[in-house]
XYZ file of C-alpha atoms in Angstrom:
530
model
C 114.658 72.391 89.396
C 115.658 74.465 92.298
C 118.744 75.889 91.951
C 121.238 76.558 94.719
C 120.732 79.720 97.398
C 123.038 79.980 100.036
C 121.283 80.863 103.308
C 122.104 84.404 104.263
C 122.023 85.440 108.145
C 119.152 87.464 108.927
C 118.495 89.206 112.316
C 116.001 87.432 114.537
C 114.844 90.218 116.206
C 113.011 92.114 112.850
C 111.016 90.052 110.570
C 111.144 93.627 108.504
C 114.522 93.403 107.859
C 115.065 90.328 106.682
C 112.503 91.461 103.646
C 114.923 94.330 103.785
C 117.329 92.123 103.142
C 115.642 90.991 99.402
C 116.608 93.956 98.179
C 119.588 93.288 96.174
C 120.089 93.809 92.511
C 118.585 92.791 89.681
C 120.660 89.935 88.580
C 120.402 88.327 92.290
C 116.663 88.493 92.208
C 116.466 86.829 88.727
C 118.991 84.346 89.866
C 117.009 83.278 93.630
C 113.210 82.423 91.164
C 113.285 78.333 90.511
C 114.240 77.543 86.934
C 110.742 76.411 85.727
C 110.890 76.077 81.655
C 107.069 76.204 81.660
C 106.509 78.915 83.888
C 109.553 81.468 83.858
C 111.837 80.750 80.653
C 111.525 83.374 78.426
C 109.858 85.696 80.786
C 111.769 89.258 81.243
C 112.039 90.934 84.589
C 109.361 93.073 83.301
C 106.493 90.257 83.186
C 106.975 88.576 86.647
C 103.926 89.260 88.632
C 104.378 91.563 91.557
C 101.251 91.099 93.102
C 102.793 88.541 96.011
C 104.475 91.317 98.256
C 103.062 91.794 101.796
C 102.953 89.368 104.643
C 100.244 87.085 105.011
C 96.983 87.875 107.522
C 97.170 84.071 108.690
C 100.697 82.686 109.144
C 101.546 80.574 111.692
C 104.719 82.683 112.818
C 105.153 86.386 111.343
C 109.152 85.886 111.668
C 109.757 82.504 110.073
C 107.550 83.816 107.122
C 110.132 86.421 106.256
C 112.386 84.046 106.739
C 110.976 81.434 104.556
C 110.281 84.396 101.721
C 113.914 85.417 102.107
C 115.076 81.862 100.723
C 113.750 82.748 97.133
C 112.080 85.417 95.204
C 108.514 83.790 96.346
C 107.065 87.451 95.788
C 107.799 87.162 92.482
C 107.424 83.542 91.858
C 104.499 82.979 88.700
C 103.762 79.926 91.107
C 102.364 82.153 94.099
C 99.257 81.939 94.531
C 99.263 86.252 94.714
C 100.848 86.345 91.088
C 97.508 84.130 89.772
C 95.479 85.501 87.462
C 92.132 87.715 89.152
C 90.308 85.153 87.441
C 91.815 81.975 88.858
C 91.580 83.624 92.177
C 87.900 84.560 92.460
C 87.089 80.750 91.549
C 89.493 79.692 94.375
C 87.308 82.262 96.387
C 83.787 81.105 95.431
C 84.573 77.506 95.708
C 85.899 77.956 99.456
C 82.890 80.462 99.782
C 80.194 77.729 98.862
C 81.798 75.252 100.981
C 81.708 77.418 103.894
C 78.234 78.638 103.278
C 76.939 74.710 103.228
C 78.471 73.749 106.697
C 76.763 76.612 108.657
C 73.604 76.065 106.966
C 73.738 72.113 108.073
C 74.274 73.658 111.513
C 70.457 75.400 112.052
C 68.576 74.267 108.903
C 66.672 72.141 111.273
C 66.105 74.585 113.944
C 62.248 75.178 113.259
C 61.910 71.152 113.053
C 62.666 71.163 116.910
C 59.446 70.369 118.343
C 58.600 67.431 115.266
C 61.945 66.282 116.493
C 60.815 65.845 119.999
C 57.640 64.211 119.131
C 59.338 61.674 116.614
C 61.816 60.813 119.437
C 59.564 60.992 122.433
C 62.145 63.800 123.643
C 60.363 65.218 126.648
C 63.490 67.407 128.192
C 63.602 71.614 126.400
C 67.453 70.789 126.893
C 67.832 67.366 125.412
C 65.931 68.752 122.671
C 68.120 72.074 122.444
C 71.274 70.045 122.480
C 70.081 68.033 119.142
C 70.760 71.596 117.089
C 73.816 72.962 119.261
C 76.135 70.332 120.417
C 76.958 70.826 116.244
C 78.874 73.938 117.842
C 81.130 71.739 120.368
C 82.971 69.835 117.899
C 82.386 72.839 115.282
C 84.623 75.011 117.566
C 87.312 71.924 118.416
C 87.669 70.994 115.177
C 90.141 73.958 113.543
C 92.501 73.386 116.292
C 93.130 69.655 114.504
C 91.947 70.818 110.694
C 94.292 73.739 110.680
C 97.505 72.696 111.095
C 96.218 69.295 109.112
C 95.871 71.981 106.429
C 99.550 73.585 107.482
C 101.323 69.652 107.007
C 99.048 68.587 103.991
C 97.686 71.313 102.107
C 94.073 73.495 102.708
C 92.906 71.536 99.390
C 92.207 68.194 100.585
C 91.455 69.023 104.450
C 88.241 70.828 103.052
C 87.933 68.095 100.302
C 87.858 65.245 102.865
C 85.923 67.653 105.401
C 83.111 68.498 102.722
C 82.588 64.849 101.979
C 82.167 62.813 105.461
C 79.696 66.187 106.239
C 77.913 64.659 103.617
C 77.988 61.218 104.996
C 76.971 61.940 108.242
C 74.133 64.502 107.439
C 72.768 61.318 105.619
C 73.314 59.415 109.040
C 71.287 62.446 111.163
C 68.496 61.681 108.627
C 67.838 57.891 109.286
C 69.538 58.114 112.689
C 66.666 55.064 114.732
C 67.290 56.956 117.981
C 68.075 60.530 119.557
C 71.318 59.684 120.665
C 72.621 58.291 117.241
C 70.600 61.592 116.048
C 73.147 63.947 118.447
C 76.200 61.387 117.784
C 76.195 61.605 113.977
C 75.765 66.288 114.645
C 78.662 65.890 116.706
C 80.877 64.090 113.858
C 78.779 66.710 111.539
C 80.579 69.357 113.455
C 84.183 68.094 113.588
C 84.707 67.805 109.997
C 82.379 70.393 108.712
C 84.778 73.355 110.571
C 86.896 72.391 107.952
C 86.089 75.738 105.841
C 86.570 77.877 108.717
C 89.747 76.214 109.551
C 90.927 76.740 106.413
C 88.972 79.374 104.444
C 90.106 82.633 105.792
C 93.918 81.168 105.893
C 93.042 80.500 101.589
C 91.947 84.017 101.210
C 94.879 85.768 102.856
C 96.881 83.067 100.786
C 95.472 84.576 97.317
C 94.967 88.744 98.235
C 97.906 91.088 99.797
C 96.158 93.231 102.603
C 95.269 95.707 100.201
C 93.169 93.476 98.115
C 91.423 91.071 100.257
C 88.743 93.049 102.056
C 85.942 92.386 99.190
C 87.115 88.617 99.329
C 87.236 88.332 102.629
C 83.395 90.009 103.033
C 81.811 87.520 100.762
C 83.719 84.641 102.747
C 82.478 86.023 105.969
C 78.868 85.924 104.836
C 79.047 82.274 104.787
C 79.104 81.516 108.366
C 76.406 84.401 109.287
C 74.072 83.961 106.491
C 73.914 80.312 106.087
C 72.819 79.671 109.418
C 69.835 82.037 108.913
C 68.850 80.859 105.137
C 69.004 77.245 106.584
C 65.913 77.777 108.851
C 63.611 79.455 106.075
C 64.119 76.415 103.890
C 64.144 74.036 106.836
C 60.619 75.534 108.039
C 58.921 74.581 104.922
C 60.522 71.101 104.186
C 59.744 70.152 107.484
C 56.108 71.112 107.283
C 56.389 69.288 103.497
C 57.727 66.194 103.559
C 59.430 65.735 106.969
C 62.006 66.727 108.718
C 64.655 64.138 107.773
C 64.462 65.224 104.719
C 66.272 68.390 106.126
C 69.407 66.438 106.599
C 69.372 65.014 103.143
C 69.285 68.151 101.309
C 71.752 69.349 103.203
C 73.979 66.413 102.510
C 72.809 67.185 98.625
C 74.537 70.530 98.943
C 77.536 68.814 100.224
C 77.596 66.618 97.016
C 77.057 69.646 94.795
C 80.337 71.577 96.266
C 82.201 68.634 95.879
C 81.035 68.230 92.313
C 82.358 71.964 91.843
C 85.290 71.911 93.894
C 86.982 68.645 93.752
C 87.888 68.876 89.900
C 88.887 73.062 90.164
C 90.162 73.786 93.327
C 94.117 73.870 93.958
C 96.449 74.516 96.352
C 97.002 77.602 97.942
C 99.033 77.351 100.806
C 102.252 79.117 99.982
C 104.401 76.425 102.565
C 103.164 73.565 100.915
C 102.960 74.903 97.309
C 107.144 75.177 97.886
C 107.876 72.229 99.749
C 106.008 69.979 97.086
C 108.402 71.536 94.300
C 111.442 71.464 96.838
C 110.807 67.763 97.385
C 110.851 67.216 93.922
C 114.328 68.171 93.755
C 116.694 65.416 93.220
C 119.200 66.237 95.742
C 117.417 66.396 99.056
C 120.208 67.825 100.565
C 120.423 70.618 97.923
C 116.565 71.649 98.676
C 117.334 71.872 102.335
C 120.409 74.093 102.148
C 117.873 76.353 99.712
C 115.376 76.348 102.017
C 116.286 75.897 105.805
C 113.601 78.150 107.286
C 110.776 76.351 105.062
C 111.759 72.673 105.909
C 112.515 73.438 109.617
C 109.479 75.086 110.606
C 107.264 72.967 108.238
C 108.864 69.772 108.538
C 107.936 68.194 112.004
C 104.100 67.219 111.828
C 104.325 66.869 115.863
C 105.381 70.156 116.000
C 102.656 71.846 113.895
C 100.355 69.798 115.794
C 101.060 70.878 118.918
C 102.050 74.654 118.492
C 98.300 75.106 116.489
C 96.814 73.710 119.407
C 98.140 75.224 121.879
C 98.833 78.647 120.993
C 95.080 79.969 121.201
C 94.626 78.830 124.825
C 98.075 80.630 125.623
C 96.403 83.947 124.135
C 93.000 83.736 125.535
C 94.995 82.995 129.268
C 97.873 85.884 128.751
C 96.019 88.785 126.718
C 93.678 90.318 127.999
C 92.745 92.180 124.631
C 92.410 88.676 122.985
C 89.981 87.164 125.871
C 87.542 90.434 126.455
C 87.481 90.470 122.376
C 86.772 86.828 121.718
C 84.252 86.511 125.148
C 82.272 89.593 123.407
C 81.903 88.038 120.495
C 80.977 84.895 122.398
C 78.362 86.571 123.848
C 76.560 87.894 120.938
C 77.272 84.230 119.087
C 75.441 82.477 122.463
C 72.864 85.038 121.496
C 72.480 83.981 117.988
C 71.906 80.898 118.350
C 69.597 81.223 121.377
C 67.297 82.585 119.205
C 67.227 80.012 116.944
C 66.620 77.415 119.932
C 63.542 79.836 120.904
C 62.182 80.876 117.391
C 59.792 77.646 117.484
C 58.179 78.491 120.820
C 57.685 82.218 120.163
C 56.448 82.466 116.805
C 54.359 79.359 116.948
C 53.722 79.398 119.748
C 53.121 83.284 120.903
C 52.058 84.043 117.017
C 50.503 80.888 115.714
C 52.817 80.312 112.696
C 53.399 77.086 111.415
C 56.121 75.364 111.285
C 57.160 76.660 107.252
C 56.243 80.113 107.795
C 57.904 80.379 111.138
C 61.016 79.747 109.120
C 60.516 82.748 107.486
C 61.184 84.583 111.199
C 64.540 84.155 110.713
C 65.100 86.707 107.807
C 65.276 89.431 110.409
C 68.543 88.558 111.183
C 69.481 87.609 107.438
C 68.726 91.535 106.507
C 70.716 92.669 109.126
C 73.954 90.819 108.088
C 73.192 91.436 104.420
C 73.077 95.381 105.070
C 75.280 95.280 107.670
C 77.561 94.072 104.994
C 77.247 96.694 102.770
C 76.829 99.982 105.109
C 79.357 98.401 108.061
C 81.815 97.419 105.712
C 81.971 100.562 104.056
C 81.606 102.526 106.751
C 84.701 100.671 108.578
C 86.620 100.993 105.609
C 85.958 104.608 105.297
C 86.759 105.333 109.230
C 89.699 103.202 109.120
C 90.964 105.033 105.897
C 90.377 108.718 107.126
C 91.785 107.980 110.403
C 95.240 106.445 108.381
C 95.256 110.056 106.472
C 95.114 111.615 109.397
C 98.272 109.258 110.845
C 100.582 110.401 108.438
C 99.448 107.183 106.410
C 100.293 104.657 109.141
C 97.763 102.480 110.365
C 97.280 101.098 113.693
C 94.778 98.538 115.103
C 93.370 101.119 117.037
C 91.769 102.670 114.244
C 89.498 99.641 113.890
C 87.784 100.714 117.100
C 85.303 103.522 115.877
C 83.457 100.915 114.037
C 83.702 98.258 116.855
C 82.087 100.728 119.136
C 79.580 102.095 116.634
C 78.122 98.542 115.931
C 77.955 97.752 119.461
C 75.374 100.170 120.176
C 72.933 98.103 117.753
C 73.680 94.954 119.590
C 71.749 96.163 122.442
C 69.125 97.537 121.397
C 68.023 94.626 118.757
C 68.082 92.074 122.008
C 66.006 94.589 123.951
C 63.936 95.397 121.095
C 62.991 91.336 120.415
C 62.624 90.399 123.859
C 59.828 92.804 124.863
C 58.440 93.562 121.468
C 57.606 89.745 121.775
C 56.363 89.275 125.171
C 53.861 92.021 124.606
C 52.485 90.340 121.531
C 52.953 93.686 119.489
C 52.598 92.916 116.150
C 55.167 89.783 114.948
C 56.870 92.564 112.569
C 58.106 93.781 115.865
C 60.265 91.606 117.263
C 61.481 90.511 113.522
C 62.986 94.303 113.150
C 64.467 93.754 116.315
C 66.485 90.456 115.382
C 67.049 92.341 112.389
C 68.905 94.926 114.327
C 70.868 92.404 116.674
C 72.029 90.872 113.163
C 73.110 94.753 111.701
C 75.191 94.913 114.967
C 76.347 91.808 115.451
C 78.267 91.832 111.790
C 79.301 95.565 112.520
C 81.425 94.255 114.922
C 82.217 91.019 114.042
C 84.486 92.037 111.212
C 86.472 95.374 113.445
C 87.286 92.362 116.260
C 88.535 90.401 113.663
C 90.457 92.465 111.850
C 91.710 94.190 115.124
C 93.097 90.750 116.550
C 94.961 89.787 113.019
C 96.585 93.811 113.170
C 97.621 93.052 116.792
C 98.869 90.128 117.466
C 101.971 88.232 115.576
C 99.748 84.767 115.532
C 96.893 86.066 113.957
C 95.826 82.352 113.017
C 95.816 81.606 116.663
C 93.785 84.977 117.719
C 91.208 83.936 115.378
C 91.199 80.359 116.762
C 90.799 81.431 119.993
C 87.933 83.857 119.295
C 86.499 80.761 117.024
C 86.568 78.291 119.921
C 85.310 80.473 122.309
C 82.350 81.935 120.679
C 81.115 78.360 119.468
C 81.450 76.977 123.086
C 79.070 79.571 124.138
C 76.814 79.148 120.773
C 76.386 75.474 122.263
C 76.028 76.602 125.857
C 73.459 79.202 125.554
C 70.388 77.483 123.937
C 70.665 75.212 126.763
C 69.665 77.045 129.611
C 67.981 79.303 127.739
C 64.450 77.959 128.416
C 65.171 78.023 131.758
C 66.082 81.485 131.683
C 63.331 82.740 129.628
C 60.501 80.442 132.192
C 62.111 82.622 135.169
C 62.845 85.712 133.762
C 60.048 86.210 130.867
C 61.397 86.800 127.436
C 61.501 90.555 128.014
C 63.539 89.874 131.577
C 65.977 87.336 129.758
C 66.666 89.957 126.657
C 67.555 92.439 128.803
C 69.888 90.748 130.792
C 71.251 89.434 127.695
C 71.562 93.294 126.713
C 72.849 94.229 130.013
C 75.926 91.799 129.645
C 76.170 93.075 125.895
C 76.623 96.903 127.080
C 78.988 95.901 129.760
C 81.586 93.778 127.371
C 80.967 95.632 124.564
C 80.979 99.892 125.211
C 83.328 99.861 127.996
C 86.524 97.899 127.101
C 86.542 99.190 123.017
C 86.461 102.663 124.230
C 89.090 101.750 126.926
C 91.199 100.132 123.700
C 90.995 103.403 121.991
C 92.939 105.104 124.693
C 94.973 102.251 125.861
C 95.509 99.847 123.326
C 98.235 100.939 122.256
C 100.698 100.728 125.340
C 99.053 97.644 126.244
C 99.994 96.207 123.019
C 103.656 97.942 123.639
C 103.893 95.777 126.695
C 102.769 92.204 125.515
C 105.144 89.615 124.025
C 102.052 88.210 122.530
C 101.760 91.415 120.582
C 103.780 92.162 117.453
């Protein structure tokens, strides 16, 4: 039972110090932790966890959180999600993982398939029959702004339950979809609910790691999204070639029944909000758990509201921050070329190379080595930058100090897209234009991670920044492989990759360096900005 706390008046203006404020004395603190016979009785002020300190990556509002942590000793709670056991929480972690690795992969795995696609259908149109693999990335980018504050009002849990299991549904509705436009109907549902990981999944780790602990979680979370839509392809390639490509759509609905199998019966709550209003509620006295927690139930309590602020909020910061838009269009940009290239594969490496359908699945493990090492040299190498450059501070980080690695993975972006585009229209060797994707992927995950990490250290909706950037990028994911044969029939491949290049050198050199100098004041300036 929760006991009692009378609300104490913090200052609106400081998040910082209404945490200030929890430091009171002993007795206090042991007195503000809910009365739980099975989880504190007994317990000395010595055993209660301490791993729940720090502010989240992903709240909705960095000011209400202290708030809402002021009400109790939530840092401290055995119930917090931080205070679970390093076991309990790497579960949590590769359940949320696997279900964000399966969505992506649904999202290209049928990519090589595209031309049996357009023969099955009688699709005659190169954009009809590029919109069957990326209008997935429409509703994949509208989606979060519904699933996540679903997930803020109901729990993460059962938004990426319910999204895991209609993803299985409709992949099984692609697969014996009669006609091409029940084919691109049932991709768009697809979409919707399979952005339920990545409306949820990076809010779940920042729910179970402080900031000092969550860089290896979040890293292995991240690969899901990259890597899945480049293994898809490889195994879509060969089943295609096999035993057809519907069959594509029913594996990857069998992957969707296999996380469920896994997740369903040992994955639990982790969204601190919800975690404390479901033990609030149980309170007798409904009155007595609102006068305990007045933040919580206020800002929590109005599913209209959470609606509508989660919504909203990203298209505010793309329109008033110029940090947020140039960050989110860059990544945009090298997204729309990602999946470009998987609209194109088909055409250039059967078609220029004389693969067959299976093997030329295997083209797309250039860009799987690039994220895979770019994972384990750009992470550390951020890390290390980002750590010498805090020494340096006086031990005081700053956003800014993301920028070395931002800048040092853009040059690689560059130079992969020029590498692949005229590596491949001179039919040099089909190694060639392989290493090149392969360096597009090394800096395309260099930067990913600096931009994302940059807009959660800058701005006080971090969960909105993200959104934004999310929404944005997958807009141009569906956008590009659309024109892109156009392009490429007017330009050449080697023309089109370099203008691709040219756009990436002029949104991607220019404006981090500029952030390096400036970022700072023009962070000092915004009221988006914490």
């Amino acid at each position: 039972m929760l006991l009692p706390v009378a609300p104490r008046p913090f200052p609106d203006s400081d998040p910082r110090a209404c945490i200030q404020g929890l430091q009171e004395p002993d007795h206090i603190l042991r007195n503000s932790v809910p009365s739980h016979p099975e989880t504190t009785e007994g317990r000395k002020d010595t055993d209660v966890p301490h791993g729940g300190e720090g502010e989240s990556a992903f709240p909705e509002d960095k000011k209400e959180e202290a708030l809402e942590n002021a009400e109790e000793d939530w840092a401290h709670d055995p119930i917090n999600p931080r205070n679970w056991s390093m076991h309990k929480k790497w579960v949590m972690v590769t359940i949320v993982s696997l279900y964000t690795f399966v969505t992506p992969l649904g999202s290209s795995m049928m990519a090589p398939a595209l031309p049996d696609i357009a023969k099955h259908y009688g699709i005659t149109s190169q954009t009809e029959v590029a919109a069957t693999l990326s209008v997935f990335l429409v509703t994949f980018a509208i989606g979060p702004l519904f699933l996540a504050p679903l997930s803020e009002i109901y729990g993460r849990t059962w938004v990426l339950h319910l999204g895991n299991l209609f993803f299985l549904a409709f992949n099984f509705g692609c697969a014996y979809s009669p006609t091409v436009t029940d084919l691109i109907g049932f991709r768009i549902l697809s979409g919707f609910v399979g952005s339920a990981p990545i409306a949820c999944g990076g809010g779940t780790i920042s729910d179970l790691f402080s900031e000092k602990e969550r860089a290896s979680a979040m890293a292995i979370y991240s690969l899901g999204p990259l890597l899945g839509p480049v293994i898809g392809p490889v195994a879509g390639g060969f089943i295609a070639e096999t035993i057809g490509f519907k069959y594509i759509f029913v594996v990857v609905a069998g992957l969707a029944f296999i996380a469920a199998v896994v997740g369903i019966p040992f994955l639990r709550e982790t969204y601190h909000p919800v975690i404390r209003l479901r033990r609030a509620r149980k309170v007798a006295d409904p009155e007595k758990a609102a006068k305990a927690h007045p933040h919580l139930i206020a800002e929590h309590g109005s599913k209209v509201h959470r609606l509508w602020v989660d919504m909203t909020r990203p298209f505010i910061l793309l329109t008033r921050s110029i940090i947020c838009f140039l960050l989110s269009a860059y990544m945009a940009l090298m997204y729309g070329i990602y999946y470009l290239m998987f609209a194109v594969f088909p055409d250039v490496f059967t078609g220029i190379y004389g693969f067959s359908i299976g093997v030329g699945g295997l083209a797309y493990i250039g860009l799987g080595v690039g994220f895979f090492s770019a994972t384990l040299f750009g992470a550390y190498f951020a890390d290390q930058v980002y750590a010498h450059l805090v020494a340096k501070n006086g031990g005081k980080g700053k956003p800014e100090f993301r920028i070395p690695a931002l800048i040092f993975g853009s040059i690689f972006v560059p130079i992969g897209v020029f590498w692949y585009g005229w590596s491949a229209q001179a039919r040099i060797h089909w190694i060639m234009p392989i290493i090149g994707t392969g360096i597009f992927g090394f800096g395309m995950m260099t930067t990913f991670l600096p931009i994302q990490l940059y807009l959660v250290d800058t701005f006080t909706y971090a969960a909105s920044a993200l959104a934004a950037a999310s929404v944005f990028r997958s807009m141009l994911g569906f956008a590009f492989p659309l024109f892109g044969s156009q392009m490429y029939a007017a330009l050449g491949l080697g023309g089109g990759n370099s203008l691709l290049a040219g756009l990436a050198i002029v949104l991607g050199i220019p404006f981090p360096i500029f952030l390096w100098f400036y970022g700072e004041r023009m962070r000092a300036t915004s009221s988006l900005a914490r």
